[in-house]
PDB file of C-alpha atoms and ligand atoms in Angstrom:
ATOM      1  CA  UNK A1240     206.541  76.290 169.507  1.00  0.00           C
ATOM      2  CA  UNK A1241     203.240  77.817 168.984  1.00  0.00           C
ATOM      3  CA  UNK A1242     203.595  81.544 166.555  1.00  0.00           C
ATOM      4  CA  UNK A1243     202.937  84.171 169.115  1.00  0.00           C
ATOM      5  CA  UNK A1244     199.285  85.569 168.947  1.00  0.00           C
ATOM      6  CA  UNK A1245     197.904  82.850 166.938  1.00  0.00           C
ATOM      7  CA  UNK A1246     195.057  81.346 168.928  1.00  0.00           C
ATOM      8  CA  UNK A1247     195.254  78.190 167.362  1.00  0.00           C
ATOM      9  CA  UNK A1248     199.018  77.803 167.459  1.00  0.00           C
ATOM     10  CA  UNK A1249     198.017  77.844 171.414  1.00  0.00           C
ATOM     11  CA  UNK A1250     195.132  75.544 171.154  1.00  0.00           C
ATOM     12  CA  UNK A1251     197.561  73.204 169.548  1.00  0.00           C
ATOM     13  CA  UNK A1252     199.730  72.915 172.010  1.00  0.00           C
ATOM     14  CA  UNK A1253     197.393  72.343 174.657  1.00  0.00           C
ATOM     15  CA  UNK A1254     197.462  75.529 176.283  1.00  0.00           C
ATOM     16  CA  UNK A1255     194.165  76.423 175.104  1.00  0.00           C
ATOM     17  CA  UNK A1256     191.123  73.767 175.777  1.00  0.00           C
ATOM     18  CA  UNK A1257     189.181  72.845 173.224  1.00  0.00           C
ATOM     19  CA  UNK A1258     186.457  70.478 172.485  1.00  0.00           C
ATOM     20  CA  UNK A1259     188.593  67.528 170.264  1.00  0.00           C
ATOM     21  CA  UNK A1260     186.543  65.565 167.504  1.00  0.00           C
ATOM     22  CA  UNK A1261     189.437  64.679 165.790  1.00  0.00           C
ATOM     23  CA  UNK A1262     193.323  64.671 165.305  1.00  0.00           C
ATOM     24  CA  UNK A1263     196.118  63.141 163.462  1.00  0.00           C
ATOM     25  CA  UNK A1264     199.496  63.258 163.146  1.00  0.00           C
ATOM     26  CA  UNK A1265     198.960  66.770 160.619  1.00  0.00           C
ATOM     27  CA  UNK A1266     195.643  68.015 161.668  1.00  0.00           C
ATOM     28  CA  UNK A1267     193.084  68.732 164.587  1.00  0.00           C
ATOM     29  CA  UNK A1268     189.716  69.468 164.784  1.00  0.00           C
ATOM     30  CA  UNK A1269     187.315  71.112 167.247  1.00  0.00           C
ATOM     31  CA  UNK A1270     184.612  72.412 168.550  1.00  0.00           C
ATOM     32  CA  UNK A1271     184.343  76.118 167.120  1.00  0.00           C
ATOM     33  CA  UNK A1272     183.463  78.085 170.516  1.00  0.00           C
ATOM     34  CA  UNK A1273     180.666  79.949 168.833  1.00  0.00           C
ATOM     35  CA  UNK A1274     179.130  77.282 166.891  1.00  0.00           C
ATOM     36  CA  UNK A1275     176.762  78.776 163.788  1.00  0.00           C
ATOM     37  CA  UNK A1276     175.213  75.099 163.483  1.00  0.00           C
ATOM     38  CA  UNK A1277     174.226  72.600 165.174  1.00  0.00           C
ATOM     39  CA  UNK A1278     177.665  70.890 163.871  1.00  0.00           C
ATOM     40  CA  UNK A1279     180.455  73.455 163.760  1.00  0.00           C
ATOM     41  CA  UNK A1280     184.030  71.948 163.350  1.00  0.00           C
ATOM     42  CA  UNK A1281     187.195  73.553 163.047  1.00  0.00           C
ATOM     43  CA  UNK A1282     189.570  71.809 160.960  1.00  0.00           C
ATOM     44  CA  UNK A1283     193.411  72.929 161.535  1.00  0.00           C
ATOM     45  CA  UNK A1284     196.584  72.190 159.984  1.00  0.00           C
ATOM     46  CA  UNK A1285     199.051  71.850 162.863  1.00  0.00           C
ATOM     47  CA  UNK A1286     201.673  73.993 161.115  1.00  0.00           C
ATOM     48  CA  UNK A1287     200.789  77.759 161.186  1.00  0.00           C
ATOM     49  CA  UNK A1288     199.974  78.441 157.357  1.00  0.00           C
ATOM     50  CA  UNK A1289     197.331  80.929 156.245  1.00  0.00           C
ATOM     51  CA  UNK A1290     196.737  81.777 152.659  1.00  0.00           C
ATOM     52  CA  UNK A1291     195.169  79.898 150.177  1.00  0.00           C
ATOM     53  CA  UNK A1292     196.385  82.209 147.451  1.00  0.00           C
ATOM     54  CA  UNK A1293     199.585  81.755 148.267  1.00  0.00           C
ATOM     55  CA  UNK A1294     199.849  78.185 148.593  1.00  0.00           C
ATOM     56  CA  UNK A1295     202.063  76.178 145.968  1.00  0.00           C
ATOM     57  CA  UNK A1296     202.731  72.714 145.158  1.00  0.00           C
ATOM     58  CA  UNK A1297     205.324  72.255 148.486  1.00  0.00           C
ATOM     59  CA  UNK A1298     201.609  72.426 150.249  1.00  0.00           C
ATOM     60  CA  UNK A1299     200.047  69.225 148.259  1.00  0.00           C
ATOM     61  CA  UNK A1300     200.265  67.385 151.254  1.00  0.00           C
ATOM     62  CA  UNK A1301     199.271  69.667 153.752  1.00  0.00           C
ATOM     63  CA  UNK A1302     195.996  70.551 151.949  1.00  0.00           C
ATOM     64  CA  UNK A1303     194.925  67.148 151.225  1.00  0.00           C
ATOM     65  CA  UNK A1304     195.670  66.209 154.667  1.00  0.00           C
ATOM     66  CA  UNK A1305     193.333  69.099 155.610  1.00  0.00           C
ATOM     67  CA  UNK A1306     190.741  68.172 153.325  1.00  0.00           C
ATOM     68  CA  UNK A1307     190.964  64.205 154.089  1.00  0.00           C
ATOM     69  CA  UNK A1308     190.490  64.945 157.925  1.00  0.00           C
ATOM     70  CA  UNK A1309     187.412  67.207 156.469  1.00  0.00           C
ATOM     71  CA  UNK A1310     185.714  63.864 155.479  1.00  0.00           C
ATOM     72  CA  UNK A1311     186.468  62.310 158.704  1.00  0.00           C
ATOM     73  CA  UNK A1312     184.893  65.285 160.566  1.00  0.00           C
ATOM     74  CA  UNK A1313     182.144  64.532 158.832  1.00  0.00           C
ATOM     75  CA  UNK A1314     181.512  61.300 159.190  1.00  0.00           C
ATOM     76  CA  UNK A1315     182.238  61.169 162.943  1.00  0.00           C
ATOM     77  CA  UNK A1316     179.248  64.164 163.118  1.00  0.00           C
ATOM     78  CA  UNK A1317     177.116  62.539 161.644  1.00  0.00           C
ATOM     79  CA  UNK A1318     176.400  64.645 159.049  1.00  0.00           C
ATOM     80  CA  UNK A1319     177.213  62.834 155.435  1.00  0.00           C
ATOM     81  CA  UNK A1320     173.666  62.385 154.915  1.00  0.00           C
ATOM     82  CA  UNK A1321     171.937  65.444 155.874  1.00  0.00           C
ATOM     83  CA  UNK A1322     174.623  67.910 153.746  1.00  0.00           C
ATOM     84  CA  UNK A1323     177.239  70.128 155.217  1.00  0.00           C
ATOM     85  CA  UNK A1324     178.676  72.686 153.926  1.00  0.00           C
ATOM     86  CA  UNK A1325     182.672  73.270 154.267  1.00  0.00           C
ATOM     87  CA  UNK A1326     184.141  77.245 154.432  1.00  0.00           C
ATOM     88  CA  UNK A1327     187.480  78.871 154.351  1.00  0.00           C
ATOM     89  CA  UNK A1328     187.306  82.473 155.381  1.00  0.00           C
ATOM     90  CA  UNK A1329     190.510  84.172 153.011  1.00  0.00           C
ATOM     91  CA  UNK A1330     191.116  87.824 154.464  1.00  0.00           C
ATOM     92  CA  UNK A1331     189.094  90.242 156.635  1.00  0.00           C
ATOM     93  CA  UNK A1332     187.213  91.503 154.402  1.00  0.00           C
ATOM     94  CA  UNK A1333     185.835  87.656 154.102  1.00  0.00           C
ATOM     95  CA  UNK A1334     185.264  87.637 157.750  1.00  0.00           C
ATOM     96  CA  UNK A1335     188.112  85.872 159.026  1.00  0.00           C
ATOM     97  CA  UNK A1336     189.136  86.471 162.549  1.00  0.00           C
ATOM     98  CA  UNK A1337     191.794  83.830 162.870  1.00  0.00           C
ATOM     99  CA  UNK A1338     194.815  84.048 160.701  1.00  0.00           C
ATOM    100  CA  UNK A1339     195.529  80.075 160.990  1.00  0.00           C
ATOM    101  CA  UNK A1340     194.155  78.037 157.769  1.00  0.00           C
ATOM    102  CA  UNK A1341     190.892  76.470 159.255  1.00  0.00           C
ATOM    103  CA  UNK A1342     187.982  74.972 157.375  1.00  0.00           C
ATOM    104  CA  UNK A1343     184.555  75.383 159.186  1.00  0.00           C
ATOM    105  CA  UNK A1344     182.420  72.437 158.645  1.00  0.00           C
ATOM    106  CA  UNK A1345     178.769  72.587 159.224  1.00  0.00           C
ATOM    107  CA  UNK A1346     176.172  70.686 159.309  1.00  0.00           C
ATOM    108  CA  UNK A1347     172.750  70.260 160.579  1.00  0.00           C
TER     109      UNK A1347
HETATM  110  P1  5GP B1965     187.184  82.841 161.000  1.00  0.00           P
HETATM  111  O1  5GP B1965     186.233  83.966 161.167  1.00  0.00           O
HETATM  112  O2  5GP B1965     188.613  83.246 161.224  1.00  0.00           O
HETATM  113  O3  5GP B1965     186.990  82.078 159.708  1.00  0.00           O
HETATM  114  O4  5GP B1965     186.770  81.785 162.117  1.00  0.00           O
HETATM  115  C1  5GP B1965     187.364  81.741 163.361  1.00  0.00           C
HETATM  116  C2  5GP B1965     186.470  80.888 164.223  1.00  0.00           C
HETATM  117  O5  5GP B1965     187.202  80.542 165.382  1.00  0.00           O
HETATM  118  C3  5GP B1965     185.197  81.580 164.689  1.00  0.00           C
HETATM  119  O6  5GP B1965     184.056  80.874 164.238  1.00  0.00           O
HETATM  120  C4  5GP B1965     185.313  81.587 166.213  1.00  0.00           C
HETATM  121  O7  5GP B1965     184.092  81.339 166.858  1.00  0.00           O
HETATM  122  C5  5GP B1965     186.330  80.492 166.467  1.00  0.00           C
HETATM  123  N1  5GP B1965     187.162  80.702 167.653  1.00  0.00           N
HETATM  124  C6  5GP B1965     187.814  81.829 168.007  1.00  0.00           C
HETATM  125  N2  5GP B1965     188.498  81.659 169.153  1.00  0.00           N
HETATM  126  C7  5GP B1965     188.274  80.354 169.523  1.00  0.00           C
HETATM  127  C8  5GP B1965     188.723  79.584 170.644  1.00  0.00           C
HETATM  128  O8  5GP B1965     189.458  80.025 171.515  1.00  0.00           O
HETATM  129  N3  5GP B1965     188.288  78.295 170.690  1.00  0.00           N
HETATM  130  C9  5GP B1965     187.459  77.764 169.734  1.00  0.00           C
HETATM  131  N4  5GP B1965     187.088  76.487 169.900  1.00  0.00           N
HETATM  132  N5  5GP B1965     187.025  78.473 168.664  1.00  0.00           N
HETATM  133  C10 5GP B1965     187.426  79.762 168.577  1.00  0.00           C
END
């Protein structure tokens, strides 16, 4: 059951399109609608978790999960050998509009 409101919840489930590059059993990632590169990935955890800051050891394997299908992201873009960069908006005052743990990676 996708949380109510949470965009990504929805686009998890299928009942929002999105542009797949990538998913496993814990993760998916996609094309960010608004891309602000010429690579822009969203990389999601499947279960609805937010804040870094309040993340503990029960989330080891969620996070490296995360940041393992990061890598893959990258290398199925293309982008290991031109750079990219990899960002996690934390609040609103950062900028973050969805309230779903995402990484944005970004490359050129
Ligand atoms: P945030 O600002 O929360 O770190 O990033 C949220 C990102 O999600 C933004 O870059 C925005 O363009 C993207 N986004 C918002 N709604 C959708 C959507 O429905 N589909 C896709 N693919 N990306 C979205």
């Amino acid at each position: 059951m996708p949380a109510p409101n949470c965009i990504f919840c929805s686009i998890i489930a299928g009942e929002i399109p999105c542009t797949k590059v990538y998913e496993d059993e814990h993760t998916l990632a996609f094309n960010d609608i608004n891309p602000k590169a010429r690579v822009h990935v969203l990389v999601v955890p499947k279960t609805c978790f937010d804040r870094l800051h309040e993340s503990d050891e029960s989330h080891t394997q969620l996070l490296g999960q995360l940041l393992i299908a990061v890598g893959k992201v990258a290398a199925l873009t293309d982008i290991t050998r031109s750079g990219y960069r990899v960002q996690f908006n934390q609040g609103k005052g950062a900028g973050q509009e969805v309230f779903h743990l995402h990484a944005h990676v970004m490359g050129k």
